[in-house]
Short mmCIF file of N, CA and C in Angstrom, two decimals:
data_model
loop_
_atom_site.label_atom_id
_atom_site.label_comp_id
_atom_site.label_asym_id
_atom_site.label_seq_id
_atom_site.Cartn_x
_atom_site.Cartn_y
_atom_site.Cartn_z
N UNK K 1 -10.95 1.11 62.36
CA UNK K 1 -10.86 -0.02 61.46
C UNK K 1 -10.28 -1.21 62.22
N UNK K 2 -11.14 -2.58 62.23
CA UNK K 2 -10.78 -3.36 62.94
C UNK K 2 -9.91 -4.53 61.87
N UNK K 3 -9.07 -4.96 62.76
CA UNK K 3 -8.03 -6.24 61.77
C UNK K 3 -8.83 -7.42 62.03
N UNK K 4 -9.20 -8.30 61.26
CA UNK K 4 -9.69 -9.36 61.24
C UNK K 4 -8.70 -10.49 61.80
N UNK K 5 -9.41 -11.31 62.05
CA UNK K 5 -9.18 -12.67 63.14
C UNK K 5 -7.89 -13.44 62.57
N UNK K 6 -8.40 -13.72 61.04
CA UNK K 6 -7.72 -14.42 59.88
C UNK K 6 -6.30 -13.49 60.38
N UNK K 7 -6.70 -12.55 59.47
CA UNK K 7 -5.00 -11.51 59.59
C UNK K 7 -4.19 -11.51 60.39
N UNK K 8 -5.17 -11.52 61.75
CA UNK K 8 -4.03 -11.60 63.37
C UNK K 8 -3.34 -13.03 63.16
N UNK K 9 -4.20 -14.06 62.66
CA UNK K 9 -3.43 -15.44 63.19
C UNK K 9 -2.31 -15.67 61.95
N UNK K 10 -2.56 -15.29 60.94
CA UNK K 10 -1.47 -15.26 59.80
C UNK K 10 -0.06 -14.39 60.29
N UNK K 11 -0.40 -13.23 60.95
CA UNK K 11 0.60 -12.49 61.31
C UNK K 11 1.07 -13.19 62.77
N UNK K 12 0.42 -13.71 63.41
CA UNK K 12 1.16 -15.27 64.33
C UNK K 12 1.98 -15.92 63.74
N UNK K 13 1.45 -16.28 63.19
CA UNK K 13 2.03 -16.97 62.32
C UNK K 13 3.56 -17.28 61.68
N UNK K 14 3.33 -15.95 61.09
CA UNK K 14 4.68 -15.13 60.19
C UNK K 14 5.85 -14.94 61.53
N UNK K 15 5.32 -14.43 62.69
CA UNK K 15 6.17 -14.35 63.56
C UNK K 15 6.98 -15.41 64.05
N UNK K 16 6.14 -16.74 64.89
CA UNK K 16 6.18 -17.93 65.04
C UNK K 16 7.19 -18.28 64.36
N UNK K 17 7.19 -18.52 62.87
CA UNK K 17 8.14 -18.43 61.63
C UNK K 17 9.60 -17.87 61.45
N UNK K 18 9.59 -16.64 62.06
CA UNK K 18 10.44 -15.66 62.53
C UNK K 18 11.71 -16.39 63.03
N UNK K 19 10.62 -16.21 64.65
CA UNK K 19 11.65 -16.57 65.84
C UNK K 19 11.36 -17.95 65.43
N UNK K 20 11.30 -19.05 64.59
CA UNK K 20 12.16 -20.66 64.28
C UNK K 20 13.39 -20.57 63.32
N UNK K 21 12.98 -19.39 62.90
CA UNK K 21 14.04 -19.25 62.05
C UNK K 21 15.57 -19.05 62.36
N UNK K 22 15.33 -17.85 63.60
CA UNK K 22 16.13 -17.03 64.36
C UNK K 22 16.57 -18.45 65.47
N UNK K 23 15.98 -19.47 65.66
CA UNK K 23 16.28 -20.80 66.95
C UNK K 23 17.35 -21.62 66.16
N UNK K 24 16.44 -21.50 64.83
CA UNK K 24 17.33 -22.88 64.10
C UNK K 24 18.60 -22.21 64.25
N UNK K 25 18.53 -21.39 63.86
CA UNK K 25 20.56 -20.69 63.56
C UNK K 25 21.33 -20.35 64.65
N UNK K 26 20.94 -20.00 65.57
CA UNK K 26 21.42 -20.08 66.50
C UNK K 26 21.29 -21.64 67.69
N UNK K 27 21.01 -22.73 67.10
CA UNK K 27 21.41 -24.20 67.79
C UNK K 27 22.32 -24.39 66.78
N UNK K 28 22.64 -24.16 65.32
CA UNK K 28 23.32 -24.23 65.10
C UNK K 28 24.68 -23.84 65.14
N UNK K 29 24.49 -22.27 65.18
CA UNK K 29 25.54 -21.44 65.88
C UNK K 29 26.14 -21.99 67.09
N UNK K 30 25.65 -22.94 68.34
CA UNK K 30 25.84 -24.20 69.24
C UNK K 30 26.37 -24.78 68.34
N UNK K 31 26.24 -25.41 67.67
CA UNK K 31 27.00 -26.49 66.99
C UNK K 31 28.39 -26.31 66.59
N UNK K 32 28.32 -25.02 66.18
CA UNK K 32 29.32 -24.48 65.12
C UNK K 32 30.86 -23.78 66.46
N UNK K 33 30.01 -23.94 67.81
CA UNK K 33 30.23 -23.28 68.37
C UNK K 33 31.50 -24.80 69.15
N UNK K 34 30.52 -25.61 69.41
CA UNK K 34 31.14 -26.62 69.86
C UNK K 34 32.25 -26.92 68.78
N UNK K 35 32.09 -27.36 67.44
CA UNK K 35 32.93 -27.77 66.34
C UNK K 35 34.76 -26.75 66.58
N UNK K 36 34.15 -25.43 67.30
CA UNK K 36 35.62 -24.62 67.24
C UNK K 36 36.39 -25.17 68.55
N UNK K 37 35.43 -25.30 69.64
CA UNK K 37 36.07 -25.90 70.62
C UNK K 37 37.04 -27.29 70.74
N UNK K 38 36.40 -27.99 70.33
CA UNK K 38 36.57 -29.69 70.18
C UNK K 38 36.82 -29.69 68.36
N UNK K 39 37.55 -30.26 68.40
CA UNK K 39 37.73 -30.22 66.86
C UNK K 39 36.93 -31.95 66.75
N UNK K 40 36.59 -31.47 65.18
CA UNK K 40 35.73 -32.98 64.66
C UNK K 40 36.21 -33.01 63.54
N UNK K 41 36.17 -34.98 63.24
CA UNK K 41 36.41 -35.06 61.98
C UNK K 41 35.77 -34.93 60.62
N UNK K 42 35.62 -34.67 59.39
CA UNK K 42 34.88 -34.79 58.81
C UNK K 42 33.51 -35.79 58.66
N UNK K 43 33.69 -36.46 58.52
CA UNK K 43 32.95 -37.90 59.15
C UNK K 43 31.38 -37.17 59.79
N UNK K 44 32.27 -36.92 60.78
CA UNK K 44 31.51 -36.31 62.45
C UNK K 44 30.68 -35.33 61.54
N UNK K 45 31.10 -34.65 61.15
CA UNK K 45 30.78 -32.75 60.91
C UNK K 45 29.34 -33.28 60.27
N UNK K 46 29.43 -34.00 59.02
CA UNK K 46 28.68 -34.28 58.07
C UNK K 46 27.03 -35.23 59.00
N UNK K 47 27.51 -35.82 59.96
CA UNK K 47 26.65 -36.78 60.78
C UNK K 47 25.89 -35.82 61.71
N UNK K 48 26.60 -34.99 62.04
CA UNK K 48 25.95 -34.08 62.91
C UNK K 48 25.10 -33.03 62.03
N UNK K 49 25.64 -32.59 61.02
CA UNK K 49 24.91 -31.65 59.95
C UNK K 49 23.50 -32.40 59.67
N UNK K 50 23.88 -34.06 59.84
CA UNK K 50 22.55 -34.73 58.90
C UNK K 50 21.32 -34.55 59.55
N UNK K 51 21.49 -34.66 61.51
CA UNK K 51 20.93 -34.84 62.36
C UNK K 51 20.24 -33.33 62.72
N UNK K 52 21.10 -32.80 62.34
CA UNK K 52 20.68 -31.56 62.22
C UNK K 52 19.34 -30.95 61.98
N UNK K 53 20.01 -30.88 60.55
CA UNK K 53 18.60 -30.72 59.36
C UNK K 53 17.78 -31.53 59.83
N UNK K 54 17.76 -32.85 60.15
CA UNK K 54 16.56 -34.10 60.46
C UNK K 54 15.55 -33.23 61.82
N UNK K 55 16.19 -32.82 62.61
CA UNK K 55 15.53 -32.25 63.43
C UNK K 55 15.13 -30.78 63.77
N UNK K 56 15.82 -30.41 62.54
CA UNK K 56 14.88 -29.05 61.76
C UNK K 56 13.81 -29.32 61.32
N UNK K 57 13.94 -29.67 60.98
CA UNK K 57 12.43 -30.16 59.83
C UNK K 57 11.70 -30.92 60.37
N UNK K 58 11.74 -31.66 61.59
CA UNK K 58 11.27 -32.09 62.78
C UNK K 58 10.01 -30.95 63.52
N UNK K 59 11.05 -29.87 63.99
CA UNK K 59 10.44 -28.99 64.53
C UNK K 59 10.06 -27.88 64.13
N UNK K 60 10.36 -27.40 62.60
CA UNK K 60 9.72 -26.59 61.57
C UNK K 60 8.17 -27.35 61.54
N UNK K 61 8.33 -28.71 61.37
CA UNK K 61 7.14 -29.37 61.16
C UNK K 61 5.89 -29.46 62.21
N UNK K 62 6.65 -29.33 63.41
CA UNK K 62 5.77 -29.11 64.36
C UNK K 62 5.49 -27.93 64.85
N UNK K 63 5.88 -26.66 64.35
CA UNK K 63 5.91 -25.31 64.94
C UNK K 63 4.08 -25.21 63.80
N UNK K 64 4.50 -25.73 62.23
CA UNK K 64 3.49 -25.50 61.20
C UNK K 64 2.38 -26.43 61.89
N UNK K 65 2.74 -27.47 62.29
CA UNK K 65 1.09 -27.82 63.01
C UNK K 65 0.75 -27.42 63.98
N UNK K 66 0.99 -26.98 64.72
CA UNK K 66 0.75 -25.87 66.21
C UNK K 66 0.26 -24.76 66.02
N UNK K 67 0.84 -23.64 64.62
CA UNK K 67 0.49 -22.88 64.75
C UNK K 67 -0.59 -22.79 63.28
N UNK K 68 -0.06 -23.67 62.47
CA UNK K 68 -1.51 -23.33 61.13
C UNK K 68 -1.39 -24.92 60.93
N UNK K 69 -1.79 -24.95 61.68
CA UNK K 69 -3.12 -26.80 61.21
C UNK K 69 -1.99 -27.88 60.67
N UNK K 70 -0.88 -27.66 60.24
CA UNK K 70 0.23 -28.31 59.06
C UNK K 70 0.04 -27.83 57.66
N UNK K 71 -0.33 -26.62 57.73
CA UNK K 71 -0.40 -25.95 56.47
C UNK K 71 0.80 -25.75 55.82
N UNK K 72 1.31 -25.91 54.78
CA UNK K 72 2.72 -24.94 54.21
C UNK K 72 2.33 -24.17 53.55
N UNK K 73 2.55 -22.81 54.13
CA UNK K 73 2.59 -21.60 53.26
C UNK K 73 4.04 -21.28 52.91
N UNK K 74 3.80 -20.40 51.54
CA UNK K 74 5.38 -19.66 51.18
C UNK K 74 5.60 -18.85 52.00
N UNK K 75 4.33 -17.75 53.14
CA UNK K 75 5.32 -16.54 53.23
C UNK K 75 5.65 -17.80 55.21
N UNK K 76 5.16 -18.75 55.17
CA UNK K 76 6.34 -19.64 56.73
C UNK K 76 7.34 -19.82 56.31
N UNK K 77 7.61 -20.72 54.50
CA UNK K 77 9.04 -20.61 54.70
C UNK K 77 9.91 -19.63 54.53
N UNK K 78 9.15 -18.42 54.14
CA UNK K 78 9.71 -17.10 53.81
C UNK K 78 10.03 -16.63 55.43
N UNK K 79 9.22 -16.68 56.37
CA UNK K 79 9.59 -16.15 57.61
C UNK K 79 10.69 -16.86 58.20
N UNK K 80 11.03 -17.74 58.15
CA UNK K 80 11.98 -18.91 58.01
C UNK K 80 13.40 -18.24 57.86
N UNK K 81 13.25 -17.91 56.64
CA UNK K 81 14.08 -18.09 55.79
C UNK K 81 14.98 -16.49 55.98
N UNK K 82 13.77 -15.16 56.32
CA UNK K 82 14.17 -13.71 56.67
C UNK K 82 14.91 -13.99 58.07
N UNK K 83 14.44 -14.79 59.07
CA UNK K 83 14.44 -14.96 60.31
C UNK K 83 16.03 -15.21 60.51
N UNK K 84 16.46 -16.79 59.74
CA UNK K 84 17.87 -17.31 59.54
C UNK K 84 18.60 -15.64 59.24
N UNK K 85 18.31 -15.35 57.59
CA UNK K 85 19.16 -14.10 57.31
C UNK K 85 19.10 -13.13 58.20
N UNK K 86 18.57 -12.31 59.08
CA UNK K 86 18.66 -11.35 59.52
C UNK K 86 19.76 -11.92 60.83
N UNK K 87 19.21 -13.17 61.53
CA UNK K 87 20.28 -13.59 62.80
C UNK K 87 21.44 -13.74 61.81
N UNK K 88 21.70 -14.43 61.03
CA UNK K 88 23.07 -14.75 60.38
C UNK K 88 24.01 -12.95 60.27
N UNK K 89 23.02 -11.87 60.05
CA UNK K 89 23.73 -11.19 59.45
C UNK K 89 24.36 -9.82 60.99
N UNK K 90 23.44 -9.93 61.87
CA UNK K 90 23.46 -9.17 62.70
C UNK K 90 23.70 -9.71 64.05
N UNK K 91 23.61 -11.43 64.23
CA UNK K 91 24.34 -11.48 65.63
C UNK K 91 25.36 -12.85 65.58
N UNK K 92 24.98 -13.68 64.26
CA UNK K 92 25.41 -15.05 64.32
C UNK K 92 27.27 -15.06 64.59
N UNK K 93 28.01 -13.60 63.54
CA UNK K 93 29.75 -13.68 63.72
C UNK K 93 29.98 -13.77 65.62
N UNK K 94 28.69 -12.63 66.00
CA UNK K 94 29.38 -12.15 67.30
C UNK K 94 28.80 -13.26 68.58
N UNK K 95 27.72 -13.95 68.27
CA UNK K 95 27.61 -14.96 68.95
C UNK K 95 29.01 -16.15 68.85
N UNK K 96 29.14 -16.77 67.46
CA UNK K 96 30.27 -17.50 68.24
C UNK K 96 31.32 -17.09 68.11
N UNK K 97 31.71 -15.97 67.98
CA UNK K 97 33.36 -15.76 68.07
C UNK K 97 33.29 -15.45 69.27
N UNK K 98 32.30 -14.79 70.01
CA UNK K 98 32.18 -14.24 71.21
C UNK K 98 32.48 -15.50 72.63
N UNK K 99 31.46 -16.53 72.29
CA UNK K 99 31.34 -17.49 72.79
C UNK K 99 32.76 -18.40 72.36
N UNK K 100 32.93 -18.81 71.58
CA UNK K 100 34.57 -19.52 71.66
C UNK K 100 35.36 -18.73 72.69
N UNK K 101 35.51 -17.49 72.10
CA UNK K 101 36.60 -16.73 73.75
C UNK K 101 36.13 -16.62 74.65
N UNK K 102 35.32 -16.63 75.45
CA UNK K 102 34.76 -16.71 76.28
C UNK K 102 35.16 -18.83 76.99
N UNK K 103 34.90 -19.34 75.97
CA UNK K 103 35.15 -20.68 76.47
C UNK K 103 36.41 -20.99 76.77
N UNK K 104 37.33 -20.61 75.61
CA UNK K 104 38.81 -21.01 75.86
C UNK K 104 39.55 -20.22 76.59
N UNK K 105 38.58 -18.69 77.34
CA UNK K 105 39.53 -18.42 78.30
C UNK K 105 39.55 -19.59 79.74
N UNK K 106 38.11 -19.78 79.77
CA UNK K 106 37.33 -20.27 80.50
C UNK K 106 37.81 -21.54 80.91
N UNK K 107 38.01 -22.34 79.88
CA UNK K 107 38.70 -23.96 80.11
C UNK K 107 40.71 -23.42 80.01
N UNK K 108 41.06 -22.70 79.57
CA UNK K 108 42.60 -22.47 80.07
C UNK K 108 42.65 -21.65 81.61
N UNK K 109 41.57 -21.18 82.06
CA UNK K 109 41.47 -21.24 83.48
C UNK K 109 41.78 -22.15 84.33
N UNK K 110 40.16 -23.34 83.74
CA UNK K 110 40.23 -24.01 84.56
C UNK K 110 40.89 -25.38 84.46
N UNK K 111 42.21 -25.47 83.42
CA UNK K 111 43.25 -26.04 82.98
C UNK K 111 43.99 -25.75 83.35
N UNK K 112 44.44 -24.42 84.11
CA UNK K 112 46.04 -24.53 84.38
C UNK K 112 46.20 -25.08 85.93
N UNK K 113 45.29 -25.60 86.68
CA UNK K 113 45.80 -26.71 87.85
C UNK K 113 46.38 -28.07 87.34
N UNK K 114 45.72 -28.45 86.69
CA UNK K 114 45.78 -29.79 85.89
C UNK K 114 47.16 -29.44 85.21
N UNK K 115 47.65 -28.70 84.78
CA UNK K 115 48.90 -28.48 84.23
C UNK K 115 49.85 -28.35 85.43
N UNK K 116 49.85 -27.64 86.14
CA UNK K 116 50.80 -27.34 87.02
C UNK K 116 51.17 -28.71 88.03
N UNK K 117 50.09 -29.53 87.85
CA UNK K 117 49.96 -30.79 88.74
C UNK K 117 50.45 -31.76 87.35
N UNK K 118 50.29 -32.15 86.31
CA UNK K 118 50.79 -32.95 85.76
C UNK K 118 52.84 -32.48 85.80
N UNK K 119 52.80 -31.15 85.42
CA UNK K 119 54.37 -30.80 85.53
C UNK K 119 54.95 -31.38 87.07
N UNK K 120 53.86 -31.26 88.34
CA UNK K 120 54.74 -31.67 89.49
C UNK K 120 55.28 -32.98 89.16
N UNK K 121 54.34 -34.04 88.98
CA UNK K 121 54.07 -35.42 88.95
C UNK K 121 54.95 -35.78 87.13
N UNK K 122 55.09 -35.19 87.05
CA UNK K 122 56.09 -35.28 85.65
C UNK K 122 57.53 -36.61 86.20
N UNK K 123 58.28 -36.03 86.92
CA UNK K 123 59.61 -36.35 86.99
C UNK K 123 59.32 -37.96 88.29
N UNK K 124 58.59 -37.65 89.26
CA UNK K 124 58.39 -38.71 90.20
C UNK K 124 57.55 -40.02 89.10
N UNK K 125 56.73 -39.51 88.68
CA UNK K 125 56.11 -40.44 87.76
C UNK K 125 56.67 -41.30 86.19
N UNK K 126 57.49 -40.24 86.16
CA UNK K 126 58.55 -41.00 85.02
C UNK K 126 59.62 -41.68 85.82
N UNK K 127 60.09 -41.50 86.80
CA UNK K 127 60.93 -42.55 87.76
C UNK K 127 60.15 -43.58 88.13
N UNK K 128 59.44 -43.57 87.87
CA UNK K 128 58.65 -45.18 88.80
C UNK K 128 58.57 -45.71 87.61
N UNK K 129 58.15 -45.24 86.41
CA UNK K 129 57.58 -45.84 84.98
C UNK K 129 58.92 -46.38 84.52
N UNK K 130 60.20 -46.16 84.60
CA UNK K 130 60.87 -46.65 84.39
C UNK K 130 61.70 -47.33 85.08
N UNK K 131 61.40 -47.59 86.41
CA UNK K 131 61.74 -48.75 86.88
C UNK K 131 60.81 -49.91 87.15
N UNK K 132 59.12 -49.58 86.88
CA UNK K 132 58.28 -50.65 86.51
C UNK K 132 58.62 -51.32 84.97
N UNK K 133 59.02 -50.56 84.07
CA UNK K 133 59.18 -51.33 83.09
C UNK K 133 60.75 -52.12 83.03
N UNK K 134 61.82 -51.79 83.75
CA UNK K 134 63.08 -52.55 84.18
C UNK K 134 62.67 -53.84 84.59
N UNK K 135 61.69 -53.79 85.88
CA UNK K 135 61.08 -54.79 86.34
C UNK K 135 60.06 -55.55 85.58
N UNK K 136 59.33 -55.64 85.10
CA UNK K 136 58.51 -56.04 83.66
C UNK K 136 59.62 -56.75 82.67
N UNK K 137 60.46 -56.23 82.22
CA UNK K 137 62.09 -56.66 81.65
C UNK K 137 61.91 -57.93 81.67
N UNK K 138 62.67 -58.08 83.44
CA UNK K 138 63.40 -58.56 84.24
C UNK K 138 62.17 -60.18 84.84
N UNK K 139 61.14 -59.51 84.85
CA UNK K 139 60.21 -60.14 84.93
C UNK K 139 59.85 -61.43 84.27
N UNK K 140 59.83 -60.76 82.86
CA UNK K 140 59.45 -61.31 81.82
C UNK K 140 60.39 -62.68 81.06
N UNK K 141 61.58 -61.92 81.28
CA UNK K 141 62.86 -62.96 81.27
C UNK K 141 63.13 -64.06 82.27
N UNK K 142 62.04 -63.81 83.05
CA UNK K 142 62.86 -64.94 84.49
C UNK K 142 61.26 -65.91 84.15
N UNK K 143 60.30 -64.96 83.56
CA UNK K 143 58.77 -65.84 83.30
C UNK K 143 59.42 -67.22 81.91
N UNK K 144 60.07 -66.43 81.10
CA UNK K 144 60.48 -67.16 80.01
C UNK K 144 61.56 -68.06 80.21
N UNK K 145 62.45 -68.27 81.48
CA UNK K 145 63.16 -69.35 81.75
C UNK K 145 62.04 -70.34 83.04
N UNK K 146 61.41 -70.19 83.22
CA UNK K 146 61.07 -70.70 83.98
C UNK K 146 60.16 -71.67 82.59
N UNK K 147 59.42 -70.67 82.03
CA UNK K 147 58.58 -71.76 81.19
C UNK K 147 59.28 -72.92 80.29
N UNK K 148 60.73 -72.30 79.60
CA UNK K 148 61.66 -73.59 78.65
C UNK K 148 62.19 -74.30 79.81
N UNK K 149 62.27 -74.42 81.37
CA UNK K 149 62.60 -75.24 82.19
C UNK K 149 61.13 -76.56 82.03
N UNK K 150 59.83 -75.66 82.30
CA UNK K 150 58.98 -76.47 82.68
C UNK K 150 58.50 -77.29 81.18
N UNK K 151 58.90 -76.90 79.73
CA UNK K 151 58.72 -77.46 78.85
C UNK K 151 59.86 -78.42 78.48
N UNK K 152 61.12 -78.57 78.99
CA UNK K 152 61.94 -79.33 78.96
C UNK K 152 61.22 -80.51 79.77
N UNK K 153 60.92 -80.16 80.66
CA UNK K 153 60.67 -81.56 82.08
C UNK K 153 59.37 -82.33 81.71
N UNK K 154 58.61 -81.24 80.67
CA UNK K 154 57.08 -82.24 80.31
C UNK K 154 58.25 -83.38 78.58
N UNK K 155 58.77 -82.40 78.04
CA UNK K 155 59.32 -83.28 76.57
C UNK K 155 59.99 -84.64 77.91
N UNK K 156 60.40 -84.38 78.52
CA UNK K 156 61.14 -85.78 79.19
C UNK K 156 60.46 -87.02 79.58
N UNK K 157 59.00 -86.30 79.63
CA UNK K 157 58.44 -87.51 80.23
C UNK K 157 58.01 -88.28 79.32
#
């Protein structure tokens, strides 16, 4: 018994559907991934969510004309839609919890030179900062007699 042509490309299809489903959630899972790293403000969260979706539906839109003409069928957004749930349910926790530790061991690695070098430069660098600003003071006070000298000598004339 042979499967017809139709059937194979519908079941393309459905797949195609699948794995966009399984992409979208996991760029988001990126997103979600970055958001733990870097903290954002609300503002942000919502702008990035918008852009999001905008370019979901971007490339949902172009996966449906590539693969069925720009057709919308129910069972694409259904493949869609199984695709999201099944990644959400079976890899999405362990993708980014996985990936956050993995990062913040990763950047407190390659953070603790930068620490150990700001602690050297701590004490030499706060000695100069406070005798540039003595001088700045000192500066500033000798700028401000000099100027009520030179505004006395213009009122005279």
């Amino acid at each position: 018994m042979e499967v017809s042509a139709g059937i194979l490309k519908e079941a393309d299809v459905l797949l195609a559907s699948f794995a966009m489903g399984v992409l979208l959630l996991f760029v988001y899972d990126v997103l979600r991934i970055v958001r733990r790293i870097v903290p954002h403000k609300m503002w942000l969260v919502g702008a990035q969510d918008l852009v999001f979706w905008l370019c979901s539906a971007v490339a949902l839109f172009a996966m449906l004309y590539r693969e069925n003409s720009g057709y919308i069928r129910g069972f694409v957004i259904g493949g869609v839609l199984v695709g999201m749930l099944i990644y959400n349910l079976l890899l999405s926790s362990w993708v980014v919890a996985g990936s956050v530790f993995l990062l913040e061991k990763i950047l407190f690695v390659l953070g603790r030179p930068l620490v150990w070098t700001a602690r050297l430069l701590k004490k030499p660098l706060g000695f100069v900062g406070r005798k540039m600003k003595k001088l700045l003071r000192f500066l500033k006070k000798e700028l401000k007699k000099i100027w009520k000298t030179v505004k006395m000598g213009i009122c005279k004339l």
